[in-house]
Coordinates of N, CA, C and O in Angstrom, one line a residue:
M478 N -36.4 4.0 31.7 CA -36.5 4.3 33.1 C -35.4 5.3 33.4 O -34.3 5.2 32.9
T479 N -35.7 6.4 34.1 CA -34.7 7.3 34.5 C -33.9 6.8 35.7 O -34.3 6.0 36.4
D480 N -32.7 7.4 35.9 CA -31.9 7.1 37.0 C -32.6 7.3 38.3 O -32.5 6.5 39.3
E481 N -33.5 8.3 38.4 CA -34.2 8.6 39.6 C -35.3 7.5 39.9 O -35.5 7.1 41.0
E482 N -35.8 7.0 38.8 CA -36.8 5.9 38.9 C -36.1 4.6 39.4 O -36.7 3.8 40.1
F483 N -34.9 4.4 39.0 CA -34.1 3.2 39.4 C -34.0 3.2 41.0 O -34.1 2.1 41.6
L484 N -33.8 4.4 41.6 CA -33.6 4.5 43.0 C -34.9 4.0 43.8 O -34.8 3.7 44.9
Q485 N -36.0 4.0 43.1 CA -37.3 3.6 43.8 C -37.5 2.1 43.8 O -38.4 1.6 44.4
I486 N -36.7 1.4 43.0 CA -36.9 -0.1 42.9 C -36.4 -0.7 44.3 O -35.3 -0.5 44.7
P487 N -37.3 -1.5 44.9 CA -36.9 -2.2 46.1 C -35.8 -3.3 45.8 O -36.1 -4.2 45.0
I488 N -34.7 -3.1 46.4 CA -33.5 -4.0 46.0 C -33.8 -5.4 46.3 O -33.4 -6.3 45.6
G489 N -34.6 -5.7 47.4 CA -34.9 -7.1 47.7 C -35.8 -7.8 46.6 O -35.8 -9.0 46.6
G490 N -36.4 -7.0 45.8 CA -37.3 -7.6 44.7 C -36.5 -8.0 43.5 O -37.1 -8.8 42.7
I491 N -35.2 -7.6 43.4 CA -34.5 -8.0 42.2 C -33.2 -8.8 42.6 O -32.5 -9.2 41.7
L492 N -33.0 -9.0 43.8 CA -31.8 -9.8 44.3 C -32.3 -11.2 44.8 O -33.3 -11.2 45.5
P493 N -31.6 -12.3 44.5 CA -32.0 -13.6 45.1 C -31.5 -13.7 46.6 O -32.0 -14.5 47.3
Q494 N -30.5 -12.8 47.0 CA -30.0 -12.9 48.3 C -31.0 -12.3 49.3 O -31.8 -11.5 48.9
R495 N -30.9 -12.7 50.6 CA -31.7 -12.2 51.6 C -30.9 -11.8 52.8 O -29.7 -12.2 52.9
A496 N -31.4 -10.9 53.6 CA -30.7 -10.4 54.8 C -30.3 -11.5 55.6 O -31.0 -12.5 55.7
P497 N -29.1 -11.5 56.2 CA -28.2 -10.4 56.3 C -27.1 -10.4 55.2 O -26.1 -9.8 55.3
F498 N -27.4 -11.0 54.1 CA -26.4 -11.2 53.1 C -26.7 -10.3 51.9 O -26.2 -10.6 50.8
I499 N -27.3 -9.2 52.0 CA -27.5 -8.2 50.9 C -26.4 -7.2 51.0 O -26.2 -6.5 52.0
M500 N -25.6 -7.1 49.9 CA -24.5 -6.2 49.8 C -24.7 -5.1 48.8 O -23.7 -4.5 48.3
V501 N -25.9 -4.8 48.5 CA -26.3 -3.7 47.6 C -27.5 -3.0 48.2 O -28.4 -3.7 48.6
S502 N -27.5 -1.7 48.2 CA -28.6 -1.0 48.8 C -29.6 -0.4 47.7 O -30.8 -0.4 47.9
Q503 N -29.0 0.0 46.6 CA -29.8 0.7 45.6 C -29.3 0.4 44.2 O -28.1 0.3 44.0
L504 N -30.2 0.2 43.2 CA -29.9 0.2 41.8 C -29.8 1.6 41.3 O -30.8 2.3 41.5
L505 N -28.7 2.0 40.8 CA -28.5 3.4 40.3 C -28.8 3.5 38.8 O -29.3 4.5 38.3
H506 N -28.4 2.5 38.0 CA -28.5 2.6 36.6 C -28.4 1.2 36.0 O -27.8 0.3 36.5
Y507 N -29.2 1.1 34.9 CA -29.1 -0.2 34.1 C -29.2 0.2 32.6 O -30.0 1.0 32.2
D508 N -28.3 -0.4 31.8 CA -28.6 -0.4 30.3 C -28.0 -1.8 29.9 O -27.6 -2.6 30.7
E509 N -28.0 -2.1 28.6 CA -27.6 -3.4 28.2 C -26.1 -3.7 28.5 O -25.8 -4.9 28.7
I510 N -25.3 -2.7 28.7 CA -23.9 -3.0 29.0 C -23.5 -2.6 30.4 O -22.7 -3.4 31.1
V511 N -24.0 -1.5 30.9 CA -23.5 -1.0 32.2 C -24.6 -1.1 33.3 O -25.8 -0.7 33.0
T512 N -24.3 -1.5 34.5 CA -25.2 -1.5 35.6 C -24.4 -0.9 36.8 O -23.2 -1.3 37.0
S513 N -25.0 -0.1 37.6 CA -24.4 0.5 38.8 C -25.3 0.4 40.0 O -26.5 0.5 39.8
T514 N -24.6 0.2 41.1 CA -25.4 0.1 42.4 C -24.6 1.0 43.5 O -23.5 1.4 43.3
R515 N -25.3 1.1 44.6 CA -24.8 1.9 45.7 C -24.9 1.0 47.0 O -25.9 0.3 47.1
F516 N -24.0 1.1 47.9 CA -24.1 0.3 49.1 C -23.4 1.1 50.3 O -22.2 1.5 50.1
Q517 N -24.1 1.3 51.4 CA -23.5 1.9 52.5 C -23.0 0.9 53.5 O -23.7 -0.1 53.8
I518 N -21.8 1.0 53.9 CA -21.1 0.0 54.8 C -21.6 0.3 56.2 O -21.4 1.4 56.8
T519 N -22.2 -0.7 56.9 CA -22.7 -0.5 58.3 C -21.9 -1.4 59.2 O -21.3 -2.4 58.8
E520 N -21.8 -1.0 60.4 CA -21.0 -1.7 61.4 C -21.5 -3.1 61.7 O -20.7 -4.0 61.9
D521 N -22.8 -3.4 61.5 CA -23.3 -4.7 61.7 C -23.2 -5.7 60.5 O -23.6 -6.8 60.5
N522 N -22.6 -5.2 59.4 CA -22.4 -6.0 58.2 C -21.6 -7.2 58.5 O -20.5 -7.1 59.2
I523 N -22.0 -8.4 58.0 CA -21.3 -9.6 58.2 C -19.9 -9.6 57.6 O -19.0 -10.5 58.0
F524 N -19.6 -8.7 56.7 CA -18.2 -8.6 56.1 C -17.4 -7.5 56.6 O -16.4 -7.2 56.1
C525 N -17.8 -6.9 57.8 CA -17.0 -5.9 58.4 C -16.2 -6.5 59.5 O -16.8 -7.2 60.4
Q526 N -14.9 -6.2 59.5 CA -14.1 -6.6 60.6 C -13.1 -5.4 61.0 O -12.6 -4.8 60.1
N527 N -13.1 -5.1 62.3 CA -12.2 -4.0 62.7 C -12.5 -2.7 62.0 O -11.5 -2.0 61.7
G528 N -13.7 -2.4 61.7 CA -14.1 -1.1 61.2 C -14.0 -1.0 59.7 O -14.1 0.1 59.1
V529 N -13.6 -2.1 59.0 CA -13.5 -2.0 57.5 C -14.3 -3.2 56.8 O -14.6 -4.2 57.4
F530 N -14.7 -2.9 55.6 CA -15.4 -3.9 54.8 C -14.4 -4.7 54.1 O -13.6 -4.2 53.3
V531 N -14.3 -6.0 54.4 CA -13.2 -6.9 54.0 C -13.3 -7.3 52.5 O -14.4 -7.1 51.9
A532 N -12.2 -7.8 52.0 CA -12.2 -8.2 50.5 C -13.3 -9.1 50.1 O -13.9 -8.9 49.0
S533 N -13.7 -10.1 50.9 CA -14.8 -11.0 50.5 C -16.1 -10.2 50.3 O -16.9 -10.6 49.5
G534 N -16.3 -9.2 51.1 CA -17.5 -8.3 51.0 C -17.5 -7.6 49.7 O -18.5 -7.4 49.0
I535 N -16.3 -7.1 49.3 CA -16.1 -6.4 48.0 C -16.5 -7.3 46.9 O -17.2 -6.9 45.9
V536 N -16.0 -8.5 46.9 CA -16.3 -9.5 45.8 C -17.8 -9.8 45.8 O -18.4 -9.8 44.7
E537 N -18.4 -10.0 47.0 CA -19.8 -10.2 47.0 C -20.6 -9.0 46.5 O -21.6 -9.2 45.8
N538 N -20.1 -7.8 46.8 CA -20.8 -6.6 46.3 C -20.8 -6.5 44.8 O -21.8 -6.2 44.1
I539 N -19.6 -6.9 44.2 CA -19.6 -6.9 42.7 C -20.5 -8.0 42.1 O -21.3 -7.7 41.2
A540 N -20.5 -9.2 42.8 CA -21.4 -10.2 42.3 C -22.9 -9.8 42.4 O -23.7 -10.1 41.6
Q541 N -23.2 -9.1 43.5 CA -24.6 -8.7 43.7 C -25.0 -7.6 42.8 O -26.2 -7.4 42.4
T542 N -24.0 -6.8 42.3 CA -24.3 -5.8 41.3 C -24.7 -6.6 40.0 O -25.6 -6.2 39.3
C543 N -23.9 -7.6 39.7 CA -24.3 -8.5 38.5 C -25.7 -9.1 38.7 O -26.5 -9.2 37.8
A544 N -26.0 -9.5 40.0 CA -27.3 -10.1 40.3 C -28.4 -9.1 40.1 O -29.5 -9.4 39.6
A545 N -28.1 -7.8 40.5 CA -29.1 -6.8 40.4 C -29.5 -6.5 38.9 O -30.6 -6.3 38.5
R546 N -28.4 -6.6 38.1 CA -28.6 -6.5 36.6 C -29.6 -7.6 36.1 O -30.6 -7.3 35.4
I547 N -29.3 -8.8 36.4 CA -30.1 -9.9 36.0 C -31.5 -9.8 36.6 O -32.5 -10.1 35.9
G548 N -31.6 -9.5 37.8 CA -32.9 -9.4 38.5 C -33.7 -8.3 37.9 O -34.9 -8.5 37.7
Y549 N -33.1 -7.2 37.5 CA -33.9 -6.1 36.9 C -34.4 -6.6 35.5 O -35.5 -6.4 35.2
I550 N -33.5 -7.2 34.7 CA -33.9 -7.7 33.4 C -35.1 -8.7 33.6 O -36.1 -8.6 32.9
N551 N -34.9 -9.6 34.5 CA -36.0 -10.6 34.6 C -37.3 -10.0 35.1 O -38.4 -10.3 34.5
K552 N -37.3 -9.2 36.1 CA -38.5 -8.7 36.7 C -39.1 -7.6 35.9 O -40.3 -7.6 35.7
Y553 N -38.3 -6.6 35.4 CA -38.9 -5.4 34.8 C -38.9 -5.5 33.3 O -39.7 -4.7 32.7
I554 N -38.1 -6.3 32.7 CA -38.1 -6.4 31.2 C -38.8 -7.6 30.7 O -39.7 -7.6 29.9
L555 N -38.4 -8.8 31.3 CA -39.0 -10.1 30.8 C -40.2 -10.5 31.6 O -40.9 -11.4 31.3
H556 N -40.5 -9.8 32.8 CA -41.7 -10.0 33.6 C -41.7 -11.5 34.1 O -42.7 -12.2 33.9
K557 N -40.6 -12.0 34.6 CA -40.5 -13.3 35.1 C -39.8 -13.3 36.5 O -39.3 -12.3 36.9
D558 N -39.6 -14.5 37.1 CA -39.0 -14.6 38.4 C -37.5 -14.3 38.3 O -36.9 -14.4 37.2
V559 N -36.8 -14.0 39.4 CA -35.4 -13.7 39.4 C -34.6 -15.0 39.5 O -34.9 -15.8 40.4
N560 N -33.6 -15.1 38.6 CA -32.8 -16.3 38.6 C -31.7 -16.2 39.6 O -31.2 -15.1 40.0
I561 N -31.2 -17.4 40.1 CA -30.1 -17.5 41.0 C -28.8 -17.6 40.2 O -28.8 -18.4 39.2
G562 N -27.8 -16.9 40.5 CA -26.5 -17.0 39.8 C -25.4 -17.4 40.8 O -25.6 -17.3 42.0
F563 N -24.3 -17.8 40.2 CA -23.2 -18.2 41.0 C -21.9 -17.6 40.5 O -21.8 -17.5 39.2
I564 N -21.0 -17.3 41.3 CA -19.7 -16.8 40.9 C -18.9 -18.0 40.3 O -18.7 -19.0 40.9
G565 N -18.6 -17.8 39.0 CA -17.9 -18.9 38.3 C -16.4 -18.7 38.4 O -15.6 -19.6 38.4
A566 N -15.9 -17.4 38.4 CA -14.5 -17.1 38.4 C -14.3 -15.6 38.8 O -15.2 -14.8 38.4
V567 N -13.2 -15.3 39.4 CA -12.8 -14.0 39.6 C -11.4 -13.9 39.1 O -10.5 -14.7 39.5
R568 N -11.1 -12.9 38.2 CA -9.8 -12.7 37.6 C -9.3 -11.3 37.8 O -10.1 -10.3 37.8
N569 N -8.0 -11.1 37.9 CA -7.4 -9.8 37.9 C -8.0 -8.9 38.9 O -8.1 -7.7 38.7
L570 N -8.4 -9.4 40.1 CA -8.9 -8.6 41.1 C -7.8 -7.8 41.8 O -6.8 -8.3 42.3
D571 N -8.0 -6.5 41.8 CA -7.1 -5.6 42.5 C -7.8 -4.8 43.5 O -8.6 -3.9 43.2
I572 N -7.5 -5.0 44.8 CA -8.2 -4.3 45.9 C -7.2 -3.2 46.3 O -6.1 -3.5 46.8
V573 N -7.5 -2.0 46.0 CA -6.7 -0.9 46.3 C -6.8 -0.4 47.8 O -5.8 -0.1 48.4
Q574 N -8.0 -0.5 48.3 CA -8.2 -0.1 49.7 C -9.5 -0.7 50.2 O -10.3 -1.1 49.4
L575 N -9.6 -0.9 51.5 CA -10.8 -1.4 52.1 C -11.7 -0.2 52.6 O -11.2 0.6 53.4
P576 N -12.9 -0.1 52.2 CA -13.8 1.0 52.7 C -14.1 0.8 54.2 O -14.1 -0.3 54.7
K577 N -14.3 1.9 54.8 CA -14.5 1.9 56.3 C -16.0 1.9 56.6 O -16.8 2.4 55.7
V578 N -16.4 1.5 57.8 CA -17.7 1.6 58.2 C -18.2 3.0 58.1 O -17.5 3.9 58.5
G579 N -19.4 3.2 57.6 CA -19.9 4.6 57.4 C -19.8 5.1 56.0 O -20.4 6.0 55.6
E580 N -18.8 4.5 55.3 CA -18.6 5.0 53.9 C -19.6 4.3 53.0 O -20.2 3.3 53.3
T581 N -19.8 5.0 51.8 CA -20.7 4.4 50.8 C -19.9 4.1 49.6 O -19.1 5.0 49.2
I582 N -20.2 3.0 49.0 CA -19.5 2.6 47.7 C -20.5 2.6 46.6 O -21.6 2.3 46.8
E583 N -20.0 2.9 45.4 CA -20.7 2.7 44.2 C -20.0 1.7 43.3 O -18.8 1.8 43.1
T584 N -20.7 0.7 42.8 CA -20.1 -0.3 42.0 C -20.7 -0.3 40.6 O -21.9 -0.2 40.4
R585 N -19.8 -0.3 39.6 CA -20.2 -0.3 38.2 C -19.7 -1.6 37.6 O -18.5 -1.9 37.7
I586 N -20.6 -2.3 36.9 CA -20.1 -3.4 36.1 C -20.4 -3.1 34.6 O -21.4 -2.5 34.3
E587 N -19.5 -3.6 33.8 CA -19.6 -3.5 32.4 C -19.6 -4.9 31.8 O -18.6 -5.6 32.0
V588 N -20.6 -5.3 31.1 CA -20.7 -6.6 30.6 C -19.7 -6.7 29.4 O -19.8 -5.9 28.4
L589 N -18.8 -7.6 29.5 CA -17.8 -7.9 28.4 C -18.3 -8.9 27.4 O -18.1 -8.8 26.2
S590 N -19.0 -9.9 27.9 CA -19.6 -10.9 27.0 C -20.7 -11.6 27.8 O -20.6 -11.7 29.1
S591 N -21.7 -12.2 27.1 CA -22.7 -12.9 27.7 C -23.3 -13.9 26.7 O -23.8 -13.5 25.7
S592 N -23.3 -15.2 27.1 CA -23.9 -16.2 26.3 C -24.0 -17.5 27.0 O -23.2 -17.8 27.9
F593 N -25.0 -18.3 26.7 CA -25.3 -19.6 27.3 C -25.3 -19.6 28.8 O -24.8 -20.5 29.4
G594 N -25.9 -18.6 29.4 CA -26.0 -18.5 30.8 C -24.8 -18.1 31.5 O -24.7 -18.1 32.8
L595 N -23.7 -17.7 30.8 CA -22.5 -17.1 31.4 C -22.3 -15.7 31.1 O -22.5 -15.3 29.9
T596 N -22.0 -14.9 32.1 CA -21.7 -13.5 31.8 C -20.4 -13.1 32.4 O -20.0 -13.5 33.5
L597 N -19.5 -12.5 31.6 CA -18.2 -12.0 32.0 C -18.4 -10.5 32.1 O -18.8 -9.8 31.2
A598 N -18.1 -10.0 33.3 CA -18.2 -8.5 33.5 C -16.9 -8.0 34.2 O -16.3 -8.6 34.9
H599 N -16.6 -6.7 33.9 CA -15.6 -6.0 34.5 C -16.3 -5.1 35.6 O -17.2 -4.4 35.3
G600 N -15.8 -5.2 36.8 CA -16.4 -4.4 37.9 C -15.4 -3.4 38.5 O -14.2 -3.7 38.6
E601 N -15.9 -2.3 38.8 CA -15.2 -1.2 39.5 C -16.0 -0.8 40.8 O -17.2 -0.5 40.7
V602 N -15.3 -0.7 41.9 CA -15.9 -0.2 43.1 C -15.2 1.0 43.5 O -14.0 1.1 43.6
R603 N -16.0 2.1 43.8 CA -15.4 3.4 44.1 C -16.1 4.0 45.3 O -17.3 3.7 45.5
L604 N -15.4 4.8 46.1 CA -16.1 5.6 47.1 C -16.8 6.7 46.4 O -16.6 7.0 45.2
L605 N -17.7 7.4 47.1 CA -18.5 8.5 46.5 C -17.7 9.6 45.9 O -18.1 10.3 45.0
D606 N -16.5 9.8 46.5 CA -15.6 10.9 45.9 C -14.8 10.4 44.7 O -14.0 11.2 44.1
G607 N -15.1 9.2 44.2 CA -14.5 8.7 43.0 C -13.2 7.9 43.3 O -12.6 7.3 42.3
T608 N -12.7 7.8 44.5 CA -11.5 7.0 44.8 C -11.8 5.5 44.5 O -12.7 5.0 45.0
L609 N -10.8 4.9 43.8 CA -11.0 3.5 43.4 C -10.7 2.7 44.7 O -9.8 2.8 45.4
V610 N -11.7 1.7 44.9 CA -11.6 0.7 46.0 C -11.0 -0.6 45.4 O -10.1 -1.2 45.9
A611 N -11.6 -1.0 44.3 CA -11.2 -2.3 43.7 C -11.7 -2.4 42.3 O -12.7 -1.7 41.9
E612 N -11.1 -3.3 41.5 CA -11.6 -3.6 40.2 C -11.1 -5.0 39.8 O -10.1 -5.5 40.3
G613 N -11.9 -5.6 38.9 CA -11.5 -6.9 38.4 C -12.6 -7.5 37.6 O -13.6 -6.8 37.3
E614 N -12.4 -8.7 37.1 CA -13.4 -9.3 36.2 C -14.0 -10.5 37.0 O -13.4 -11.1 37.8
M615 N -15.3 -10.7 36.7 CA -16.0 -11.8 37.3 C -16.9 -12.5 36.3 O -17.5 -11.8 35.4
K616 N -16.9 -13.8 36.4 CA -17.7 -14.6 35.5 C -18.9 -15.1 36.4 O -18.7 -15.7 37.5
I617 N -20.1 -14.9 35.9 CA -21.3 -15.3 36.6 C -22.0 -16.4 35.8 O -22.3 -16.2 34.6
A618 N -22.3 -17.5 36.5 CA -23.1 -18.6 35.8 C -24.5 -18.5 36.3 O -24.8 -18.4 37.5
L619 N -25.5 -18.4 35.4 CA -26.9 -18.3 35.7 C -27.5 -19.7 35.8 O -27.4 -20.5 35.0
S620 N -28.2 -19.9 36.9 CA -28.9 -21.1 37.2 C -30.3 -21.1 36.6 O -30.9 -20.0 36.4
E621 N -31.0 -22.2 36.4 CA -32.4 -22.2 36.0 C -33.3 -22.0 37.2 O -34.4 -21.6 37.0
K622 N -32.8 -22.2 38.4 CA -33.6 -21.9 39.6 C -33.9 -20.5 39.7 O -33.1 -19.6 39.4
T623 N -35.1 -20.2 40.3 CA -35.5 -18.8 40.5 C -36.0 -18.7 41.9 O -36.2 -19.7 42.6
V624 N -36.1 -17.4 42.3 CA -36.7 -17.1 43.7 C -37.9 -16.3 43.5 O -38.2 -15.7 42.6

């Protein structure tokens, strides 16, 4: 699939989350190691306070980028339902700045290891101009439950 074709995938079809809790707008890229997404920060977002996207929203955005990866694999490669996952751990999280309402972030995760339903990924969140917003590691535990 080309990066242009990824943009056509309805994000709600590969995420277990539902509005107003969706923190990813588009799947930009997927391969076995790297997945990237885009998200525009809007004023009505539940993680926006005083005109900025708060730290818990950034963590959720990284987690949902991991979820978009699993959802894409399940739906488009394995042709099965999307599994629900849970944040198992967050390590070495460094939030450099909080994005403002109206800005768009791109999140890239790199899978460091994956086995027995656990995935360890390094995530980076950047503004469109490449400015680092946050980075850290996240462990995701995959449930047998599907949506």
